[in-house]
C-alpha positions as a Markdown table, in Angstrom:
| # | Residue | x | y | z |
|---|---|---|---|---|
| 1 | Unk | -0.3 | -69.8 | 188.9 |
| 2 | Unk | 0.6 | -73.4 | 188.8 |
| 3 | Unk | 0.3 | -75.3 | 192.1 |
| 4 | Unk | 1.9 | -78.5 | 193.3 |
| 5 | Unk | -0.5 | -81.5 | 193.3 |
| 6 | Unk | -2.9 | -79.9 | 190.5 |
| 7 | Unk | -2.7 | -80.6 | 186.7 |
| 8 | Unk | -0.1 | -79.0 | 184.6 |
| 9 | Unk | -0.9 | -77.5 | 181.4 |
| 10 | Unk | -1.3 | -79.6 | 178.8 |
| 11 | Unk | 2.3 | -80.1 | 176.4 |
| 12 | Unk | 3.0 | -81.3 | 172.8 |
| 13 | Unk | 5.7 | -79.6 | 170.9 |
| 14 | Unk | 7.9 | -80.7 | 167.5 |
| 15 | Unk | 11.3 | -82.1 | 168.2 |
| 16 | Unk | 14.3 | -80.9 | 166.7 |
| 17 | Unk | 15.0 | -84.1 | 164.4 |
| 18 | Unk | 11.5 | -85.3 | 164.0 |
| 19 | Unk | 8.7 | -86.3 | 166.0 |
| 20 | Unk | 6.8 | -84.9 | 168.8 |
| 21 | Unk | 7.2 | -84.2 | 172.4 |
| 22 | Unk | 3.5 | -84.9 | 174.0 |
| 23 | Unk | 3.8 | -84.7 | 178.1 |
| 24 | Unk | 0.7 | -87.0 | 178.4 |
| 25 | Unk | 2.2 | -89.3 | 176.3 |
| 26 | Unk | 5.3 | -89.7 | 178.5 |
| 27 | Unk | 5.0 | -92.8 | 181.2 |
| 28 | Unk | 7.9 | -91.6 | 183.8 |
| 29 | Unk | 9.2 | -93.9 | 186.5 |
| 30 | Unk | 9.1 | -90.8 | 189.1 |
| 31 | Unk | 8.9 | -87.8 | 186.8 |
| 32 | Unk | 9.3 | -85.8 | 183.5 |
| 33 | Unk | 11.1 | -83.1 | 183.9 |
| 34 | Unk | 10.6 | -80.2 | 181.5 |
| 35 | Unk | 13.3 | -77.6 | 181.2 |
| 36 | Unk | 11.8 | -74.2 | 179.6 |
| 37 | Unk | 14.7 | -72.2 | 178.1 |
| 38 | Unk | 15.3 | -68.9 | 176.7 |
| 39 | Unk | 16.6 | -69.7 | 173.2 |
| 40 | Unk | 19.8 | -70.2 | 170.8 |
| 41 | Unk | 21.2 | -66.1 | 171.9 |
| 42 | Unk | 21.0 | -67.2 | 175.4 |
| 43 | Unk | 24.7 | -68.3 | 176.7 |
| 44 | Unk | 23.6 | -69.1 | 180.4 |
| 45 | Unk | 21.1 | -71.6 | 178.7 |
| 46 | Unk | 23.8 | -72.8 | 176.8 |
| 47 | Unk | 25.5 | -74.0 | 180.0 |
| 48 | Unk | 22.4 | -75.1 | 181.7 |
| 49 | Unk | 20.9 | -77.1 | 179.0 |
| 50 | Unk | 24.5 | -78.9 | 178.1 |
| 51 | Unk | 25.0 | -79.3 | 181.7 |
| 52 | Unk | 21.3 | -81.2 | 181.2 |
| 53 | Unk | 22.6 | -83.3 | 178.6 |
| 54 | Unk | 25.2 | -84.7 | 180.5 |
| 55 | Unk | 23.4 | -85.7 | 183.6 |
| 56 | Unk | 20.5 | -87.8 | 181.8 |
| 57 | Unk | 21.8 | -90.8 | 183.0 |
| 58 | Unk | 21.8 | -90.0 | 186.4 |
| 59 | Unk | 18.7 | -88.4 | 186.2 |
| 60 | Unk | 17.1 | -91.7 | 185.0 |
| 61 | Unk | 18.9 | -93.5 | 187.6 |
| 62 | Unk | 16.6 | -91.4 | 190.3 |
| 63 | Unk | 13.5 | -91.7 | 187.7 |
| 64 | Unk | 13.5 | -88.9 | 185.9 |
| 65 | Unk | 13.8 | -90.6 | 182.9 |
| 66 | Unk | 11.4 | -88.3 | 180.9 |
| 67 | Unk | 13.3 | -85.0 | 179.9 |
| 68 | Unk | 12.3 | -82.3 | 177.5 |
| 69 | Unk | 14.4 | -79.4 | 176.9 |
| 70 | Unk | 11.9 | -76.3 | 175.1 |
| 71 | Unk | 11.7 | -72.8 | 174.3 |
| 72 | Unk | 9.6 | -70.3 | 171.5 |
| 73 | Unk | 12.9 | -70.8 | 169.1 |
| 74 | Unk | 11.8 | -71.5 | 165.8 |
| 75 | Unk | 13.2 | -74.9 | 163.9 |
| 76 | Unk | 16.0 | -73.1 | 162.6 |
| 77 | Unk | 17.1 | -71.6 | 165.9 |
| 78 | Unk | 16.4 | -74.8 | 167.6 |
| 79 | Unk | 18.1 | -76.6 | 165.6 |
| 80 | Unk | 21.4 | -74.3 | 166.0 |
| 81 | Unk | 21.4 | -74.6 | 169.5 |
| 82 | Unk | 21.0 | -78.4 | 168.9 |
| 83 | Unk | 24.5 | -78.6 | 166.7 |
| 84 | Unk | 26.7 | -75.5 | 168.5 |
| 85 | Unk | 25.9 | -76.7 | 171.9 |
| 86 | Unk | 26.2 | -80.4 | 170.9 |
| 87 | Unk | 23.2 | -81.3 | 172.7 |
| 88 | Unk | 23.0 | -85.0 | 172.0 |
| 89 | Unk | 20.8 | -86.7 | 174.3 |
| 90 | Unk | 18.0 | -84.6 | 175.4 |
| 91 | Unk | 15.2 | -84.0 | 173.4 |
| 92 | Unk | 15.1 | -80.3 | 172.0 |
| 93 | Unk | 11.1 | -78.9 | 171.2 |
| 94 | Unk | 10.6 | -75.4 | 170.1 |
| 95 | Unk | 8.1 | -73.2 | 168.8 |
| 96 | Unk | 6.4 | -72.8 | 172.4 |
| 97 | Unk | 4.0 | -70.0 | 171.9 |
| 98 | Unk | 3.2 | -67.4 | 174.1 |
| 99 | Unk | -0.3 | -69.0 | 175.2 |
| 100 | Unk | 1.4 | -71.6 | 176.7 |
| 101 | Unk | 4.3 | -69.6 | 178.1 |
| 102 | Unk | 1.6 | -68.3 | 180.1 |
| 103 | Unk | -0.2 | -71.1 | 180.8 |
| 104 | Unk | 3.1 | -72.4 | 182.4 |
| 105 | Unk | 3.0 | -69.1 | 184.2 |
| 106 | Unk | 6.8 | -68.6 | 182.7 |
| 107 | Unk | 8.0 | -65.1 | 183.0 |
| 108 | Unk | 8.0 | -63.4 | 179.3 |
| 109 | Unk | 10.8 | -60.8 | 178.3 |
| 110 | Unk | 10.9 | -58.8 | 175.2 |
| 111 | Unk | 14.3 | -58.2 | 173.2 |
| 112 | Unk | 16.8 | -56.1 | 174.2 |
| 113 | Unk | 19.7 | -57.0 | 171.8 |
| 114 | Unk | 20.0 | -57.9 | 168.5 |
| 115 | Unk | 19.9 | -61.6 | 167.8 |
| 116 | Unk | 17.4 | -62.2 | 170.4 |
| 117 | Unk | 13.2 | -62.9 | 169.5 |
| 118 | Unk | 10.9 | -60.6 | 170.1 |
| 119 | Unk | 9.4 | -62.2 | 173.0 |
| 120 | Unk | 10.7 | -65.1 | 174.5 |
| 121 | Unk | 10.0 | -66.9 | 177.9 |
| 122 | Unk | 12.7 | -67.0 | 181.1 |
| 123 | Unk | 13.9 | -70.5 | 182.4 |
| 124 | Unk | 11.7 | -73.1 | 184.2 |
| 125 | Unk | 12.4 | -76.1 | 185.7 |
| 126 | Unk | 9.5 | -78.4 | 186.3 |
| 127 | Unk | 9.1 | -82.0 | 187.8 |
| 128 | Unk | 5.6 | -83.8 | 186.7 |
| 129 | Unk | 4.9 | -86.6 | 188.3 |
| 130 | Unk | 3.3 | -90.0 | 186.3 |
| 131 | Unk | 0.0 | -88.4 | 187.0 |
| 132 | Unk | 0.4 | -85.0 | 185.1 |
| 133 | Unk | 0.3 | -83.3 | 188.0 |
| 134 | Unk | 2.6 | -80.6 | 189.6 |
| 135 | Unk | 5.7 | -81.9 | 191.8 |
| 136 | Unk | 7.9 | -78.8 | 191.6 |
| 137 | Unk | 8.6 | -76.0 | 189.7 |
| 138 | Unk | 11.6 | -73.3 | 189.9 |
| 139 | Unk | 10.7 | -70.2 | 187.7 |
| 140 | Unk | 13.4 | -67.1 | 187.2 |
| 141 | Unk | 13.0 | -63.7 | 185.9 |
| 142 | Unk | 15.8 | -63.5 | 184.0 |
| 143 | Unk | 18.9 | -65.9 | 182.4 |
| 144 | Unk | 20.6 | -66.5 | 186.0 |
| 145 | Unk | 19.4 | -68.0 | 189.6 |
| 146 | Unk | 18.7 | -71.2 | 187.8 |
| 147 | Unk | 18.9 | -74.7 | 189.9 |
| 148 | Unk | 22.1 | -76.2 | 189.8 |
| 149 | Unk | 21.1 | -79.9 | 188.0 |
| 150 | Unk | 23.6 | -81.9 | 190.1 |
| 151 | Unk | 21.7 | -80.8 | 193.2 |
| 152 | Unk | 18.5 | -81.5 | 191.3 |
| 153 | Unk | 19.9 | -85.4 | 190.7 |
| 154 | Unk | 20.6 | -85.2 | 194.3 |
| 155 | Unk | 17.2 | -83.9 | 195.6 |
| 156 | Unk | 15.0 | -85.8 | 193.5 |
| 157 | Unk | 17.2 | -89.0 | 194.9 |
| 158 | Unk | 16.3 | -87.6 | 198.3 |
| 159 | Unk | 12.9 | -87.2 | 197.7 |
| 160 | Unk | 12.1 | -90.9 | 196.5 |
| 161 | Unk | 14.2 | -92.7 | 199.5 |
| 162 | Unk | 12.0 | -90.2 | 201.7 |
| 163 | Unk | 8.5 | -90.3 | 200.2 |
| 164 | Unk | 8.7 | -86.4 | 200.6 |
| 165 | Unk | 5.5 | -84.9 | 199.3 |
| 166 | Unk | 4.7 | -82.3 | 197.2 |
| 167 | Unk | 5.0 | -79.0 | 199.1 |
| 168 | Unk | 3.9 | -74.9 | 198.1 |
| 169 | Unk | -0.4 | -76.2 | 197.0 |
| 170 | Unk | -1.8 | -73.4 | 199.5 |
């Protein structure tokens, strides 16, 4: 299990579009923000992750200026949520394997419908701080109970004005 305060896992996943995403690479102001999602057949992630793309201007303006959205899609799947959610501003990795859904301690589901992978992760939202270490993590069992991103912006502005610590390493 992941605990606030420790090292996360180490990250570095191909980019819809070219390139890699490499969390030690990334020099946040306050944090990188990695958003784990289900996949292209998930229409809760759909919202959450064009909800996302919106709101990375005012997630930089509170310093979250490093945002990833993944998931174990392959390139072709990744690349159709990319164009039908019209996900223009946030970085899209994929091909997470299952190693590292684990190692991010993401809950794993199997398919139950047709159109779905064989095994792909539930969502995560996780806050890094400059330091690769863990801020905060929400995890969820299944495509709903995610954080609502607005409150995110809200709490992560909170959070800086306050100096509030990392809380949850016991």
């Amino acid at each position: 299990m992941l605990k606030p305060r420790q090292p996360v896992p180490a990250l570095d996943v191909p980019l819809v579009g070219g390139g890699r995403w490499v969390l030690a690479d990334q020099q946040p102001d306050k944090f990188s923000m990695v958003v784990f999602y289900r996949g292209v057949h998930c229409p809760m992630c759909r919202a959450h992750i064009t909800e996302l793309d919106g709101l990375v201007d005012q997630f930089a303006e509170v310093g979250v200026d490093r945002v990833l959205a993944v998931s174990g899609d392959d390139v072709g799947r990744a690349q159709r949520a990319v164009e039908e959610w019209d996900i223009t501003r946030v970085p899209v990795g994929y091909g997470l394997g299952s190693e590292s859904m684990q190692a991010w301690g993401l809950h794993r589901s199997k398919a139950i419908k047709e159109g779905q992978p064989n095994e792909f992760n539930e969502p995560g939202l996780f806050l890094v701080r400059p330091d690769g270490t863990l801020y905060a993590a929400v995890q969820t069992t299944m495509p709903f109970l995610r954080p609502h991103l607005d409150e995110v912006v809200e709490t992560v502005r909170w959070i800086s004005e306050n100096d509030y610590p990392a809380r949850g390493e016991l």
